[in-house]
Amino acid sequence: MQSTQTFKKYKPYPLVPLAHREWASNIITQAPIWVSTDLRDGNQALVAPMNATKKLAYFQKLVEMGFKEIEIAYPSASQMDFDFCRMLIEQNLIPEDVRVAVLMPSIEKHIKRTFEAMKGAKKVTMHLYNPTADNQRKIVFDKSKAEIIALAVEGTRIIKEEAAKFKGDVMFQYSPESFSQTELEFARDVVNAVISEWMPTKNAPMVINLPNTLEACTPNIYADRIEWMSKQMLERDAVILSVHPHNDRGTAVASAEMAILAGAQRVEGTLLGNGERAGNVDLVTMAFNLYSQGIDPMLDIYNIDTILQEIITLTHSTIPPRHPYVGSMIYTAFSGTHQDAIKKGMEFQKVALDGYWHVPYLIIDPKDIKRDYRDVVRINSQSGKSGVAYVLKEFYGIETTKSMQIEIATEVQRLCDEKGIEVNAEEIFKVFRQMCKL
Ligand SMILES: CC(=O)SCCNC(=O)CCNC(=O)[C@H](O)C(C)(C)COP(=O)(O)OP(=O)(O)OC[C@H]1O[C@@H](n2cnc3c(N)ncnc32)[C@H](O)[C@@H]1OP(=O)(O)O
Ligand SMILES: CC(C)C(=O)C(=O)O
């Protein structure tokens, strides 16, 4: 093995001084406020960002799924983004119950341009961000902590001034971008300075969004940070605490879930986790995680295969076969003992009286998302007699005795070994016919 010390250039992530940690004893009992950022954060990561026609088709899918808050653009970034906002507003394409969100930097001309883009919108979230992490302050902005706070407060002040003239309902959102690498005390100071400038009330709350911009710590530490911030924030009752997890360490879903345990009320993410680098948090997986715990996900995920087919066409992406809940292989077992348990579980499920799902190895009932029970078992050299019996029953309605199953499975196994790949139902039926001399 090559000897290398390069790992030493990475600093370990600091622990959080949390005296009485509460989140670890909590459970999730309801869906958070979902915010899709597919059309902004998701879109900015595509090789070919969507044009207005594609964005509109995507927007309509998000509405169909039941999203009530959708980040649609960074309007001051490009004419395309600006025009997309105008199109939605002027053609009255935003349903009454949907709030659209737009992102802007703390730069006066950008803020004014953003308000111009949103003129006529009935419900809008004006989302201000500026990076706050040490490396951003020093390297990118060459600003002191006090200057970074001043930048955030000045942006807030300008938005407040513009919002006072705006006809629609404005929700203000602030993100200390790169929160995940910002010293906690400083993140608190920036956020509290912004809250003090905006002065939200219980009846007119604002959003504080704490992004895991570059996911750099384990989900438990992110949760500690969220709980710490939640306890240190001014006007907590007038703040909707939001999170925006990214997936750099591959743990965005866990981070988001633990953040909810720690007090987050709102989650920003994308369908299938599209987004910068390793992506944003995957809201489809999050919604199904709630669903599989008996919690209403508050999103229409029942036609998810149809919706996602349209989404991946728009973004030129694919769904990995092992993607949780929605991959093509998620409800399929090849291995014999799993197939045996599934077969027995399916039989038990037919007579179960308690209304709950009991089938081993299937996280949810595939029928809930209109998948076919036939695909639950596929046969290769790892399969056994129960699997073969399952296929004969599902595809041909053939009941087999245990001794027949052993005989057929032995021959099917020989065939699989010979072919080195799975055998299909037709081939299994052929073996059955030969054995039974039909
Ligand atoms: C984590 C996120 O996803 S944040 C969103 C990221 N999305 C995007 O960047 C897409 C939209 N961005 C853009 O269109 C452009 O970057 C713009 C219009 C914002 C700025 O464009 P330009 O003026 O050409 O500068 P550039 O793209 O190089 O951006 C860097 C400048 O913005 C400043 N800046 C970056 N973020 C912010 C912010 N939130 N508030 C204020 N200034 C900012 C940087 O300090 C730098 O300023 P400098 O030129 O004085 O050094
Ligand atoms: C602007 C913020 C919310 C962002 O996109 C991020 O931090 O990833």
Tab-separated table of C-alpha atoms in Angstrom, residues 30-437:
chain	number	residue	atom	x	y	z
A	30	GLN	CA	-44.863	15.343	10.866
A	31	ALA	CA	-43.544	16.467	7.520
A	32	PRO	CA	-41.522	19.695	7.490
A	33	ILE	CA	-42.372	22.596	5.201
A	34	TRP	CA	-40.892	21.360	1.918
A	35	VAL	CA	-39.145	23.797	-0.375
A	36	SER	CA	-38.016	22.681	-3.788
A	37	THR	CA	-34.852	24.370	-4.960
A	38	ASP	CA	-34.693	22.288	-8.148
A	39	LEU	CA	-35.161	25.287	-10.406
A	40	ARG	CA	-32.392	27.312	-8.741
A	41	ASP	CA	-29.740	25.243	-6.904
A	42	GLY	CA	-30.563	22.142	-8.925
A	43	ASN	CA	-30.588	24.040	-12.182
A	44	GLN	CA	-27.313	25.872	-11.513
A	45	ALA	CA	-25.553	22.481	-11.333
A	46	LEU	CA	-26.787	21.123	-14.668
A	47	VAL	CA	-24.383	20.917	-17.578
A	48	ALA	CA	-27.140	22.405	-19.691
A	49	PRO	CA	-29.318	24.594	-17.438
A	50	MET	CA	-32.997	24.364	-18.339
A	51	ASN	CA	-34.556	26.931	-20.641
A	52	ALA	CA	-37.857	28.612	-19.766
A	53	THR	CA	-40.011	25.945	-21.432
A	54	LYS	CA	-38.292	23.150	-19.524
A	55	LYS	CA	-38.351	25.113	-16.277
A	56	LEU	CA	-42.066	25.653	-16.671
A	57	ALA	CA	-42.691	21.947	-17.268
A	58	TYR	CA	-40.605	21.157	-14.164
A	59	PHE	CA	-42.421	23.832	-12.132
A	60	GLN	CA	-45.755	22.281	-13.075
A	61	LYS	CA	-44.585	18.831	-11.935
A	62	LEU	CA	-43.520	20.293	-8.591
A	63	VAL	CA	-46.938	21.915	-8.219
A	64	GLU	CA	-48.590	18.604	-9.142
A	65	MET	CA	-46.582	16.884	-6.408
A	66	GLY	CA	-47.921	19.367	-3.879
A	67	PHE	CA	-44.968	21.686	-3.242
A	68	LYS	CA	-46.279	24.915	-1.730
A	69	GLU	CA	-42.970	26.761	-1.838
A	70	ILE	CA	-40.725	26.626	-4.893
A	71	GLU	CA	-37.452	28.492	-5.415
A	72	ILE	CA	-37.724	29.450	-9.068
A	73	ALA	CA	-34.597	31.439	-9.923
A	74	TYR	CA	-31.715	33.763	-9.167
A	75	PRO	CA	-33.370	36.509	-11.237
A	76	SER	CA	-30.486	38.962	-11.285
A	77	ALA	CA	-28.054	36.307	-12.538
A	78	SER	CA	-29.250	36.127	-16.115
A	79	GLN	CA	-31.865	37.425	-18.499
A	80	MET	CA	-33.184	33.878	-18.799
A	81	ASP	CA	-33.846	33.657	-15.051
A	82	PHE	CA	-35.388	37.126	-15.028
A	83	ASP	CA	-37.638	36.343	-17.983
A	84	PHE	CA	-38.726	33.057	-16.436
A	85	CYS	CA	-40.007	34.940	-13.365
A	86	ARG	CA	-41.809	37.432	-15.584
A	87	MET	CA	-43.387	34.639	-17.600
A	88	LEU	CA	-44.764	32.868	-14.519
A	89	ILE	CA	-46.170	36.112	-13.153
A	90	GLU	CA	-47.478	37.724	-16.332
A	91	GLN	CA	-49.089	34.540	-17.610
A	92	ASN	CA	-50.599	33.885	-14.191
A	93	LEU	CA	-48.994	30.439	-13.950
A	94	ILE	CA	-48.427	30.422	-10.177
A	95	PRO	CA	-51.285	28.778	-8.280
A	96	GLU	CA	-52.816	30.866	-5.457
A	97	ASP	CA	-51.546	28.502	-2.777
A	98	VAL	CA	-47.948	28.395	-4.037
A	99	ARG	CA	-45.248	30.773	-2.789
A	100	VAL	CA	-42.332	31.334	-5.132
A	101	ALA	CA	-38.863	32.035	-3.784
A	102	VAL	CA	-35.969	33.869	-5.421
A	103	LEU	CA	-32.327	34.143	-4.386
A	104	MET	CA	-30.190	37.303	-4.385
A	105	PRO	CA	-26.768	38.426	-3.149
A	106	SER	CA	-26.296	41.349	-0.788
A	107	ILE	CA	-25.701	43.812	-3.600
A	108	GLU	CA	-28.115	46.724	-4.044
A	109	LYS	CA	-28.494	46.564	-7.819
A	110	HIS	CA	-29.152	42.801	-7.618
A	111	ILE	CA	-31.786	43.256	-4.927
A	112	LYS	CA	-33.563	45.945	-6.942
A	113	ARG	CA	-33.439	43.826	-10.084
A	114	THR	CA	-34.896	40.898	-8.132
A	115	PHE	CA	-37.828	42.989	-6.926
A	116	GLU	CA	-38.349	44.122	-10.511
A	117	ALA	CA	-38.426	40.482	-11.633
A	118	MET	CA	-41.046	39.640	-9.023
A	119	LYS	CA	-43.371	42.601	-9.632
A	120	GLY	CA	-46.955	41.347	-9.592
A	121	ALA	CA	-46.238	38.099	-7.708
A	122	LYS	CA	-48.796	37.468	-4.986
A	123	LYS	CA	-46.673	35.448	-2.561
A	124	VAL	CA	-42.904	35.567	-2.697
A	125	THR	CA	-39.937	34.632	-0.536
A	126	MET	CA	-37.104	37.106	-0.975
A	127	HIS	CA	-34.019	35.079	-0.125
A	128	LEU	CA	-30.841	36.963	0.735
A	129	TYR	CA	-27.514	35.204	1.205
A	130	ASN	CA	-23.911	35.999	1.882
A	131	PRO	CA	-21.077	33.648	2.786
A	132	THR	CA	-19.947	33.793	6.418
A	133	ALA	CA	-17.264	31.098	6.815
A	134	ASP	CA	-13.734	32.010	7.795
A	135	ASN	CA	-12.169	31.082	4.438
A	136	GLN	CA	-14.855	33.007	2.538
A	137	ARG	CA	-14.459	36.102	4.731
A	138	LYS	CA	-10.702	36.172	4.406
A	139	ILE	CA	-10.000	34.731	0.972
A	140	VAL	CA	-13.050	35.591	-1.110
A	141	PHE	CA	-14.303	38.829	0.467
A	142	ASP	CA	-11.266	40.174	2.315
A	143	LYS	CA	-13.638	41.404	5.003
A	144	SER	CA	-13.607	41.350	8.800
A	145	LYS	CA	-16.376	39.745	10.829
A	146	ALA	CA	-17.896	43.170	11.469
A	147	GLU	CA	-17.867	43.954	7.736
A	148	ILE	CA	-19.585	40.661	6.915
A	149	ILE	CA	-22.297	41.425	9.476
A	150	ALA	CA	-22.653	44.889	7.964
A	151	LEU	CA	-23.039	43.332	4.481
A	152	ALA	CA	-25.841	41.073	5.699
A	153	VAL	CA	-27.607	43.860	7.577
A	154	GLU	CA	-27.335	46.259	4.655
A	155	GLY	CA	-28.878	43.691	2.299
A	156	THR	CA	-31.678	43.156	4.813
A	157	ARG	CA	-32.247	46.906	5.098
A	158	ILE	CA	-32.525	47.323	1.325
A	159	ILE	CA	-34.917	44.388	1.038
A	160	LYS	CA	-37.023	45.848	3.853
A	161	GLU	CA	-37.210	49.145	2.004
A	162	GLU	CA	-38.154	47.443	-1.279
A	163	ALA	CA	-40.650	45.138	0.447
A	164	ALA	CA	-42.467	48.149	1.887
A	165	LYS	CA	-43.203	49.306	-1.684
A	166	PHE	CA	-44.007	45.817	-3.018
A	167	LYS	CA	-47.678	44.962	-3.623
A	168	GLY	CA	-47.547	41.212	-2.882
A	169	ASP	CA	-46.953	39.265	0.315
A	170	VAL	CA	-43.188	39.184	1.029
A	171	MET	CA	-41.588	36.573	3.249
A	172	PHE	CA	-37.976	37.436	4.006
A	173	GLN	CA	-35.381	34.662	4.143
A	174	TYR	CA	-31.763	34.997	5.162
A	175	SER	CA	-29.031	32.375	4.683
A	176	PRO	CA	-25.579	32.681	6.207
A	177	GLU	CA	-24.191	30.779	3.250
A	178	SER	CA	-21.357	28.358	4.176
A	179	PHE	CA	-22.910	28.099	7.656
A	180	SER	CA	-21.485	24.582	7.782
A	181	GLN	CA	-17.973	26.034	7.978
A	182	THR	CA	-18.772	29.128	10.009
A	183	GLU	CA	-17.816	29.428	13.683
A	184	LEU	CA	-21.082	28.989	15.590
A	185	GLU	CA	-20.794	32.151	17.668
A	186	PHE	CA	-20.227	34.170	14.523
A	187	ALA	CA	-23.133	32.498	12.697
A	188	ARG	CA	-25.333	33.429	15.668
A	189	ASP	CA	-24.097	37.038	15.605
A	190	VAL	CA	-24.798	37.453	11.869
A	191	VAL	CA	-28.206	35.828	12.097
A	192	ASN	CA	-29.200	37.845	15.163
A	193	ALA	CA	-28.074	41.076	13.514
A	194	VAL	CA	-30.274	40.265	10.509
A	195	ILE	CA	-33.233	39.336	12.718
A	196	SER	CA	-32.833	42.597	14.648
A	197	GLU	CA	-32.850	44.562	11.395
A	198	TRP	CA	-35.898	42.790	9.934
A	199	MET	CA	-37.854	42.511	13.200
A	200	PRO	CA	-40.130	39.563	12.400
A	201	THR	CA	-43.218	38.907	14.507
A	202	LYS	CA	-45.196	35.772	15.251
A	203	ASN	CA	-47.793	36.927	12.723
A	204	ALA	CA	-45.224	37.954	10.141
A	205	PRO	CA	-42.341	35.534	10.606
A	206	MET	CA	-39.132	35.384	8.600
A	207	VAL	CA	-37.043	32.391	7.535
A	208	ILE	CA	-33.544	31.743	8.826
A	209	ASN	CA	-31.973	29.093	6.642
A	210	LEU	CA	-28.839	27.347	7.925
A	211	PRO	CA	-27.214	25.657	4.951
A	212	ASN	CA	-24.864	22.717	5.052
A	213	THR	CA	-23.364	24.411	2.006
A	214	LEU	CA	-20.378	22.090	1.943
A	215	GLU	CA	-21.376	19.103	4.045
A	216	ALA	CA	-18.327	18.833	6.273
A	217	CYS	CA	-19.417	17.090	9.474
A	218	THR	CA	-21.354	14.039	10.600
A	219	PRO	CA	-25.153	14.460	10.799
A	220	ASN	CA	-25.158	14.381	14.622
A	221	ILE	CA	-22.875	17.409	14.713
A	222	TYR	CA	-25.037	19.255	12.181
A	223	ALA	CA	-27.991	18.512	14.469
A	224	ASP	CA	-26.050	19.844	17.459
A	225	ARG	CA	-25.359	23.020	15.508
A	226	ILE	CA	-29.016	23.436	14.584
A	227	GLU	CA	-30.157	22.898	18.179
A	228	TRP	CA	-27.495	25.321	19.437
A	229	MET	CA	-28.567	27.986	16.926
A	230	SER	CA	-32.243	27.411	17.637
A	231	LYS	CA	-31.596	28.074	21.319
A	232	GLN	CA	-29.431	31.157	20.696
A	233	MET	CA	-31.562	32.859	18.096
A	234	LEU	CA	-33.426	36.094	18.828
A	235	GLU	CA	-37.212	36.175	18.289
A	236	ARG	CA	-37.253	32.377	17.927
A	237	ASP	CA	-41.070	32.297	17.872
A	238	ALA	CA	-41.066	34.651	14.921
A	239	VAL	CA	-38.502	32.663	12.939
A	240	ILE	CA	-39.112	29.658	10.713
A	241	LEU	CA	-35.924	27.641	11.084
A	242	SER	CA	-34.930	26.122	7.781
A	243	VAL	CA	-32.124	23.850	6.560
A	244	HIS	CA	-30.501	23.431	3.172
A	245	PRO	CA	-28.343	20.294	3.297
A	246	HIS	CA	-25.872	19.279	0.633
A	247	ASN	CA	-24.551	15.774	0.211
A	248	ASP	CA	-20.746	16.089	0.025
A	249	ARG	CA	-20.232	13.348	2.623
A	250	GLY	CA	-23.158	11.304	1.335
A	251	THR	CA	-25.244	11.957	4.445
A	252	ALA	CA	-27.563	14.796	3.443
A	253	VAL	CA	-30.757	12.895	4.211
A	254	ALA	CA	-29.510	11.940	7.673
A	255	SER	CA	-28.394	15.523	8.289
A	256	ALA	CA	-31.793	16.870	7.293
A	257	GLU	CA	-33.654	14.357	9.434
A	258	MET	CA	-31.497	15.010	12.468
A	259	ALA	CA	-31.863	18.748	11.873
A	260	ILE	CA	-35.639	18.304	12.062
A	261	LEU	CA	-35.188	16.495	15.366
A	262	ALA	CA	-33.122	19.486	16.473
A	263	GLY	CA	-35.807	22.052	15.655
A	264	ALA	CA	-35.703	22.682	11.892
A	265	GLN	CA	-39.207	23.331	10.548
A	266	ARG	CA	-38.460	23.677	6.856
A	267	VAL	CA	-36.239	21.730	4.446
A	268	GLU	CA	-34.886	22.926	1.111
A	269	GLY	CA	-33.802	20.279	-1.385
A	270	THR	CA	-34.365	18.755	-4.795
A	271	LEU	CA	-36.013	15.729	-6.368
A	272	LEU	CA	-33.472	12.883	-6.520
A	273	GLY	CA	-30.872	15.184	-4.922
A	274	ASN	CA	-29.706	16.955	-8.052
A	275	GLY	CA	-27.453	19.902	-7.191
A	276	GLU	CA	-23.939	21.232	-6.860
A	277	ARG	CA	-21.141	18.623	-6.433
A	278	ALA	CA	-22.688	15.577	-4.676
A	279	GLY	CA	-26.047	17.288	-4.782
A	280	ASN	CA	-28.699	18.758	-2.524
A	281	VAL	CA	-30.692	16.696	-0.073
A	282	ASP	CA	-33.016	14.327	-1.917
A	283	LEU	CA	-36.587	15.262	-1.018
A	284	VAL	CA	-38.009	12.133	-2.629
A	285	THR	CA	-36.054	9.904	-0.246
A	286	MET	CA	-36.958	12.139	2.691
A	287	ALA	CA	-40.664	12.016	1.840
A	288	PHE	CA	-40.603	8.218	1.541
A	289	ASN	CA	-38.677	7.918	4.798
A	290	LEU	CA	-41.575	9.689	6.535
A	291	TYR	CA	-44.137	7.630	4.631
A	292	SER	CA	-42.472	4.360	5.666
A	293	GLN	CA	-42.820	5.453	9.308
A	294	GLY	CA	-46.572	5.970	8.962
A	295	ILE	CA	-46.319	9.757	8.569
A	296	ASP	CA	-48.171	11.679	5.854
A	297	PRO	CA	-45.344	13.025	3.640
A	298	MET	CA	-47.565	15.909	2.463
A	299	LEU	CA	-46.345	15.341	-1.089
A	300	ASP	CA	-47.955	13.259	-3.802
A	301	ILE	CA	-45.408	10.492	-4.165
A	302	TYR	CA	-47.891	7.877	-5.347
A	303	ASN	CA	-47.234	8.523	-9.051
A	304	ILE	CA	-43.547	9.050	-8.491
A	305	ASP	CA	-42.309	6.851	-11.348
A	306	THR	CA	-44.284	8.835	-13.924
A	307	ILE	CA	-43.218	12.168	-12.441
A	308	LEU	CA	-39.546	11.222	-12.264
A	309	GLN	CA	-39.484	9.947	-15.835
A	310	GLU	CA	-40.568	13.412	-16.946
A	311	ILE	CA	-38.088	15.116	-14.617
A	312	ILE	CA	-35.081	13.117	-15.828
A	313	THR	CA	-35.998	13.866	-19.415
A	314	LEU	CA	-35.935	17.592	-18.612
A	315	THR	CA	-32.568	17.430	-16.836
A	316	HIS	CA	-30.933	14.760	-19.027
A	317	SER	CA	-30.219	12.680	-15.943
A	318	THR	CA	-30.818	9.076	-14.927
A	319	ILE	CA	-32.061	7.269	-11.842
A	320	PRO	CA	-29.510	4.797	-10.451
A	321	PRO	CA	-31.149	1.360	-10.166
A	322	ARG	CA	-30.353	1.257	-6.430
A	323	HIS	CA	-31.693	4.728	-5.646
A	324	PRO	CA	-33.775	4.440	-2.434
A	325	TYR	CA	-37.499	3.849	-3.036
A	326	VAL	CA	-37.486	4.787	-6.737
A	327	GLY	CA	-34.624	2.835	-8.346
A	328	SER	CA	-35.685	0.076	-10.732
A	329	MET	CA	-34.095	-2.646	-8.525
A	330	ILE	CA	-35.349	-1.489	-5.136
A	331	TYR	CA	-38.191	-3.976	-4.821
A	332	THR	CA	-36.340	-6.934	-6.331
A	333	ALA	CA	-34.636	-9.842	-4.562
A	334	PHE	CA	-32.342	-12.361	-6.251
A	335	SER	CA	-31.094	-14.145	-3.171
A	336	GLY	CA	-32.881	-17.293	-2.110
A	337	THR	CA	-33.411	-16.624	1.586
A	338	HIS	CA	-34.742	-13.127	0.880
A	339	GLN	CA	-37.120	-14.536	-1.743
A	340	ASP	CA	-38.323	-17.196	0.667
A	341	ALA	CA	-39.028	-14.549	3.315
A	342	ILE	CA	-40.782	-12.301	0.802
A	343	LYS	CA	-42.950	-15.170	-0.477
A	344	LYS	CA	-43.976	-16.111	3.057
A	345	GLY	CA	-44.441	-12.446	3.939
A	346	MET	CA	-46.709	-11.846	0.950
A	347	GLU	CA	-48.841	-14.836	1.935
A	348	PHE	CA	-49.024	-13.586	5.536
A	349	GLN	CA	-49.899	-10.081	4.351
A	350	LYS	CA	-53.052	-11.388	2.650
A	351	VAL	CA	-54.425	-12.597	5.980
A	352	ALA	CA	-52.916	-9.998	8.322
A	353	LEU	CA	-55.647	-8.199	10.186
A	354	ASP	CA	-53.824	-5.284	11.795
A	355	GLY	CA	-53.537	-3.114	8.676
A	356	TYR	CA	-49.756	-2.857	8.885
A	357	TRP	CA	-47.129	-3.887	6.335
A	358	HIS	CA	-45.191	-6.991	7.416
A	359	VAL	CA	-43.290	-8.262	4.381
A	360	PRO	CA	-39.567	-8.708	5.086
A	361	TYR	CA	-37.015	-7.031	2.815
A	362	LEU	CA	-39.566	-4.669	1.259
A	363	ILE	CA	-39.381	-1.237	2.860
A	364	ILE	CA	-42.823	-0.303	1.563
A	365	ASP	CA	-45.509	-2.081	-0.401
A	366	PRO	CA	-44.411	-1.717	-4.069
A	367	LYS	CA	-48.084	-1.400	-5.044
A	368	ASP	CA	-48.207	1.927	-3.160
A	369	ILE	CA	-46.211	3.413	-6.011
A	370	LYS	CA	-47.842	1.265	-8.674
A	371	ARG	CA	-44.956	-1.233	-9.005
A	372	ASP	CA	-45.750	-4.825	-9.933
A	373	TYR	CA	-45.400	-7.714	-7.457
A	374	ARG	CA	-44.015	-9.786	-10.333
A	375	ASP	CA	-40.713	-7.889	-10.206
A	376	VAL	CA	-40.202	-8.575	-6.523
A	377	VAL	CA	-38.477	-11.871	-7.247
A	378	ARG	CA	-35.999	-12.488	-10.059
A	379	ILE	CA	-34.008	-15.655	-10.487
A	380	ASN	CA	-30.260	-16.154	-10.846
A	381	SER	CA	-27.688	-18.539	-9.409
A	382	GLN	CA	-28.215	-17.020	-5.926
A	383	SER	CA	-31.917	-17.959	-5.887
A	384	GLY	CA	-33.679	-20.907	-4.276
A	385	LYS	CA	-36.828	-22.993	-4.494
A	386	SER	CA	-39.153	-20.397	-2.963
A	387	GLY	CA	-38.117	-17.846	-5.532
A	388	VAL	CA	-38.800	-20.238	-8.384
A	389	ALA	CA	-42.190	-21.137	-6.863
A	390	TYR	CA	-43.006	-17.420	-6.521
A	391	VAL	CA	-42.315	-16.796	-10.206
A	392	LEU	CA	-44.419	-19.756	-11.344
A	393	LYS	CA	-47.325	-18.579	-9.164
A	394	GLU	CA	-47.130	-14.879	-10.106
A	395	PHE	CA	-46.607	-15.335	-13.843
A	396	TYR	CA	-48.541	-18.534	-14.574
A	397	GLY	CA	-50.801	-19.029	-11.539
A	398	ILE	CA	-49.089	-22.409	-10.944
A	399	GLU	CA	-49.077	-23.779	-7.396
A	400	THR	CA	-46.206	-26.187	-6.684
A	401	THR	CA	-45.524	-28.645	-3.895
A	402	LYS	CA	-42.303	-28.434	-1.921
A	403	SER	CA	-40.869	-31.542	-3.616
A	404	MET	CA	-41.638	-30.132	-7.073
A	405	GLN	CA	-40.043	-26.840	-6.070
A	406	ILE	CA	-36.836	-28.598	-5.052
A	407	GLU	CA	-36.681	-30.473	-8.334
A	408	ILE	CA	-37.418	-27.468	-10.545
A	409	ALA	CA	-35.093	-25.179	-8.559
A	410	THR	CA	-32.211	-27.623	-8.959
A	411	GLU	CA	-32.614	-27.561	-12.721
A	412	VAL	CA	-33.100	-23.790	-12.788
A	413	GLN	CA	-29.956	-23.397	-10.698
A	414	ARG	CA	-28.023	-25.545	-13.189
A	415	LEU	CA	-29.333	-23.369	-16.009
A	416	CYS	CA	-28.345	-20.160	-14.198
A	417	ASP	CA	-24.844	-21.445	-13.547
A	418	GLU	CA	-24.535	-22.419	-17.180
A	419	LYS	CA	-25.770	-19.029	-18.444
A	420	GLY	CA	-24.029	-16.945	-15.762
A	421	ILE	CA	-26.971	-14.536	-15.722
A	422	GLU	CA	-30.568	-14.472	-14.524
A	423	VAL	CA	-33.236	-16.631	-16.148
A	424	ASN	CA	-36.637	-15.189	-16.921
A	425	ALA	CA	-40.134	-16.484	-16.152
A	426	GLU	CA	-40.514	-18.030	-19.576
A	427	GLU	CA	-37.343	-20.090	-19.142
A	428	ILE	CA	-38.477	-21.230	-15.698
A	429	PHE	CA	-41.846	-22.232	-17.122
A	430	LYS	CA	-40.051	-24.249	-19.800
A	431	VAL	CA	-38.132	-26.146	-17.091
A	432	PHE	CA	-41.411	-26.727	-15.243
A	433	ARG	CA	-43.048	-28.137	-18.376
A	434	GLN	CA	-40.113	-30.416	-19.088
A	435	MET	CA	-40.156	-31.760	-15.521
A	436	CYS	CA	-43.871	-32.321	-15.581
A	437	LYS	CA	-43.656	-33.732	-19.129
